[in-house]
Amino acid sequence: MHTNWDDLRLFLSVAREGGLSSAGKLLRLDPATLGRRMARLEDAVGAGLFVKSPQGYALTEAGAELLARAETAEAAMRLATASLPDHSESLKGQMRIGAPDGCANYILPQVCAALAQDHPDLDIQIVALPRVFNLSRREADLAIGVSAPTAGRLTVQKITDYSLHLAAAQSYLKRHAPIKTIEDLRAHRIVGYIPDMIFDRELDYLADIGVGRVPLASNSVSVQLNLLRHGGGVGIVHDFALPSAPKVKRILMDHISLTRSFYLIRHEDDRQNAKLARFAAELGAGVRAEVAKLQAATLT
C-alpha cells in the first residue's frame, strides 16, 4: 500500500464524523476535495472503505480494519511528539475547548472574549455538546466536564464548585398553586433533561429529589431555561445562569440545594506543552471567577 499520513488523517476524520460535509468543516476542506482524497486512498489500499448513502459514510469491513490501524498510527505519532516539549508560552494559534452546553452558553463566552482581547493572535473555538469529549481522538485540545474521568490517559484538575436550585418563572408561580414543600411539586409541570439522553450521572438532578415524569424535556440546559422563562413549569437551574433570566426565581431553597463541579481535562501527552498549560491556567481562572461573579449576582 502506497499512502501517507495525511491521507490517513483525513480518513480518520471522515470515519469519525460519518460524512464528507461534517469532516470537511472540521478540516477546513471542501467536501468535493475530501471525497477525491478518499477515492485516492481507496485506490491505494485496493478496497472500498465506505458505503455511501444519503445518511452518510459507513465503514466497510476493510474501512473498519484501516480505522483500527490508523488510530494506532495516530497514537504513535502523538507519543513521538509528546517527548518534544513545547516551551513556547506565547498564546497564539488555535485552541478548541469542549464543554457541556451550560458552561458553554453561560460561562465560556465571557471568559473567552476576555482571553481573545488579551491575546489577539489566539483563535478560540468552543464546542458545546451534551456529551463527553474524546481527547484521545483530538476532538478538542482540552475539555471541561462535570465529573472527573477515571479512565484514559488524562490529567484532571478541579476548577470550581457551582450551585443549582429549583426555579420557575414569576408568571408561572402566579398562575399555579403555591410550592411550599417538595410534595407540592407533584401538582406542577416539571422541566428537565430527556431521561435517556443524560450523558453523566452528575446531571441526573431530578432523580436526586425523587422526580419521575418530565413533561417538558430537552438535552440542552439553555433550552430548559428558556422553557422555564416562558412559564413552562418548574426545573433545576444553574445559579450562574439566572442573571440571564431575571424573571426566573429560585424556590424551595431551604429544601433543595445541589452542588456540582467543573473539571478541566487534558490529554496526558500534552503535559509538557507550555502553551496549552498557560491557556488551561488562564481558562480555569476565568471560569472560576465568572462562576463566582454570576452566583453572587443571584444574591442581590
Coordinates of N, CA and C in Angstrom, one line a residue, residues 164-246:
L164 N -27.0 24.7 42.1 CA -28.2 24.6 41.4 C -29.4 24.6 42.3
H165 N -30.5 25.2 41.9 CA -31.7 25.2 42.7 C -32.9 25.0 41.8
L166 N -34.0 24.6 42.4 CA -35.3 24.6 41.7 C -35.7 26.1 41.4
A167 N -36.3 26.3 40.2 CA -36.7 27.6 39.9 C -37.9 27.6 38.9
A168 N -38.6 28.7 38.8 CA -39.7 28.8 37.9 C -39.9 30.3 37.6
A169 N -40.6 30.6 36.5 CA -40.9 32.0 36.1 C -41.9 32.6 37.1
Q170 N -41.8 33.8 37.4 CA -42.8 34.5 38.2 C -44.2 34.4 37.7
S171 N -44.3 34.4 36.3 CA -45.6 34.3 35.7 C -46.2 32.9 36.0
Y172 N -45.4 31.9 36.0 CA -45.9 30.5 36.3 C -46.3 30.4 37.7
L173 N -45.5 30.9 38.6 CA -45.8 30.8 40.0 C -47.1 31.6 40.4
K174 N -47.4 32.7 39.7 CA -48.6 33.4 40.0 C -49.9 32.6 39.5
R175 N -49.7 31.8 38.5 CA -50.9 31.1 37.9 C -51.1 29.8 38.5
H176 N -50.2 29.3 39.3 CA -50.4 27.9 39.8 C -50.3 27.9 41.3
A177 N -50.7 26.7 41.8 CA -50.7 26.5 43.3 C -49.4 26.8 43.9
P178 N -49.4 27.3 45.2 CA -48.1 27.6 45.9 C -47.2 26.3 46.0
I179 N -45.9 26.6 46.0 CA -45.0 25.5 46.2 C -44.2 25.7 47.5
K180 N -44.6 25.0 48.5 CA -44.0 25.3 49.9 C -43.2 24.1 50.4
T181 N -43.5 22.9 49.8 CA -42.8 21.7 50.2 C -42.5 20.9 48.9
I182 N -41.6 19.9 49.1 CA -41.2 19.0 47.9 C -42.4 18.3 47.4
E183 N -43.3 17.9 48.4 CA -44.5 17.2 47.9 C -45.4 18.0 47.0
D184 N -45.4 19.3 47.2 CA -46.2 20.2 46.3 C -45.8 20.1 44.8
L185 N -44.6 19.6 44.6 CA -44.1 19.5 43.2 C -44.9 18.6 42.4
R186 N -45.6 17.6 43.0 CA -46.4 16.6 42.3 C -47.5 17.3 41.5
A187 N -47.9 18.4 41.9 CA -49.0 19.1 41.2 C -48.5 20.1 40.2
H188 N -47.2 20.0 39.9 CA -46.7 21.0 38.9 C -46.0 20.3 37.8
R189 N -45.9 21.0 36.6 CA -45.2 20.5 35.4 C -43.7 20.7 35.6
I190 N -43.0 19.6 35.3 CA -41.5 19.6 35.6 C -40.8 19.8 34.2
V191 N -39.8 20.6 34.3 CA -38.9 20.8 33.1 C -37.5 20.2 33.5
G192 N -36.9 19.4 32.5 CA -35.6 18.8 32.8 C -35.0 18.2 31.6
Y193 N -34.0 17.3 31.9 CA -33.4 16.6 30.8 C -34.2 15.4 30.3
I194 N -34.0 15.1 29.0 CA -34.6 13.9 28.4 C -33.9 12.7 29.1
P195 N -34.6 11.9 29.8 CA -34.0 10.9 30.7 C -33.0 10.0 30.0
D196 N -33.2 9.5 28.8 CA -32.3 8.6 28.2 C -31.2 9.3 27.4
M197 N -31.1 10.7 27.6 CA -30.0 11.4 27.0 C -29.1 12.1 28.0
I198 N -29.3 11.7 29.3 CA -28.4 12.2 30.3 C -27.1 11.5 30.2
F199 N -26.0 12.2 29.8 CA -24.7 11.6 29.5 C -23.8 11.4 30.7
D200 N -24.2 12.0 31.8 CA -23.3 12.0 33.0 C -24.3 11.9 34.2
R201 N -24.0 11.0 35.1 CA -24.8 10.8 36.3 C -24.9 12.1 37.1
E202 N -23.9 12.9 37.1 CA -24.0 14.2 37.8 C -25.1 15.1 37.3
L203 N -25.6 14.8 36.1 CA -26.7 15.7 35.6 C -28.1 15.2 35.9
D204 N -28.2 14.1 36.5 CA -29.5 13.5 36.8 C -30.0 14.1 38.1
Y205 N -30.3 15.4 38.0 CA -30.7 16.2 39.1 C -32.0 15.8 39.7
L206 N -33.0 15.5 38.8 CA -34.3 15.3 39.3 C -34.4 13.9 40.0
A207 N -33.6 13.0 39.7 CA -33.6 11.7 40.4 C -33.2 11.9 41.8
D208 N -32.3 12.9 42.1 CA -31.9 13.2 43.4 C -33.0 13.8 44.3
I209 N -34.0 14.3 43.7 CA -35.1 14.9 44.5 C -36.4 14.0 44.3
G210 N -36.3 12.9 43.7 CA -37.4 11.9 43.6 C -38.4 12.3 42.6
V211 N -38.1 13.0 41.5 CA -39.0 13.4 40.5 C -38.9 12.3 39.4
G212 N -40.0 11.9 38.9 CA -40.1 10.9 37.9 C -40.4 11.4 36.5
R213 N -41.7 11.7 36.2 CA -42.1 12.1 34.9 C -41.6 13.6 34.6
V214 N -41.1 13.8 33.4 CA -40.7 15.1 33.0 C -41.4 15.5 31.7
P215 N -42.6 16.2 31.9 CA -43.4 16.6 30.7 C -42.8 17.5 29.7
L216 N -41.8 18.3 30.1 CA -41.1 19.2 29.2 C -39.6 19.0 29.3
A217 N -39.0 18.4 28.3 CA -37.6 18.0 28.4 C -36.8 18.3 27.2
S218 N -35.5 18.5 27.5 CA -34.5 18.8 26.4 C -33.2 18.3 26.9
N219 N -32.3 18.0 25.9 CA -30.9 17.6 26.3 C -30.1 18.8 26.4
S220 N -30.6 20.0 26.3 CA -29.9 21.3 26.4 C -30.3 22.1 27.6
V221 N -29.3 22.5 28.3 CA -29.6 23.4 29.5 C -30.2 24.7 29.1
S222 N -29.7 25.3 28.0 CA -30.3 26.6 27.6 C -31.7 26.5 27.1
V223 N -32.1 25.4 26.5 CA -33.5 25.1 26.1 C -34.3 25.0 27.3
Q224 N -33.8 24.2 28.3 CA -34.6 24.1 29.6 C -34.9 25.4 30.2
L225 N -33.8 26.3 30.3 CA -34.0 27.6 30.9 C -35.0 28.4 30.1
N226 N -35.0 28.3 28.8 CA -36.0 29.1 28.0 C -37.4 28.5 28.2
L227 N -37.5 27.2 28.4 CA -38.8 26.6 28.8 C -39.4 27.2 30.1
L228 N -38.5 27.4 31.0 CA -38.9 28.0 32.3 C -39.2 29.5 32.2
R229 N -38.4 30.2 31.4 CA -38.6 31.6 31.2 C -40.0 31.8 30.6
H230 N -40.5 30.9 29.7 CA -41.8 31.1 29.1 C -42.9 30.4 29.9
G231 N -42.7 30.2 31.2 CA -43.7 29.7 32.0 C -44.1 28.2 31.8
G232 N -43.1 27.4 31.4 CA -43.3 26.0 31.1 C -43.5 25.2 32.3
G233 N -42.9 25.5 33.4 CA -43.0 24.7 34.6 C -41.9 25.0 35.6
V234 N -41.5 24.0 36.4 CA -40.5 24.1 37.4 C -39.4 23.2 37.1
G235 N -38.1 23.7 37.3 CA -37.0 22.8 36.9 C -35.7 23.2 37.7
I236 N -34.7 22.4 37.6 CA -33.4 22.7 38.2 C -32.6 23.6 37.3
V237 N -32.1 24.7 37.9 CA -31.4 25.7 37.1 C -30.0 26.0 37.8
H238 N -29.0 26.1 36.9 CA -27.7 26.6 37.4 C -27.8 28.0 38.0
D239 N -27.3 28.3 39.2 CA -27.4 29.6 39.7 C -26.7 30.6 38.8
F240 N -25.6 30.2 38.1 CA -24.9 31.1 37.3 C -25.6 31.5 36.0
A241 N -26.7 30.7 35.7 CA -27.5 31.1 34.5 C -28.6 32.1 34.8
L242 N -28.9 32.2 36.1 CA -30.1 33.0 36.5 C -30.0 34.5 36.1
P243 N -28.8 35.1 36.2 CA -28.7 36.5 35.8 C -29.2 36.8 34.3
S244 N -29.1 35.8 33.5 CA -29.6 35.9 32.1 C -31.1 35.8 32.0
A245 N -31.8 35.4 33.1 CA -33.2 35.2 33.1 C -33.8 35.8 34.4
P246 N -33.8 37.1 34.5 CA -34.2 37.8 35.7 C -35.6 37.5 36.2

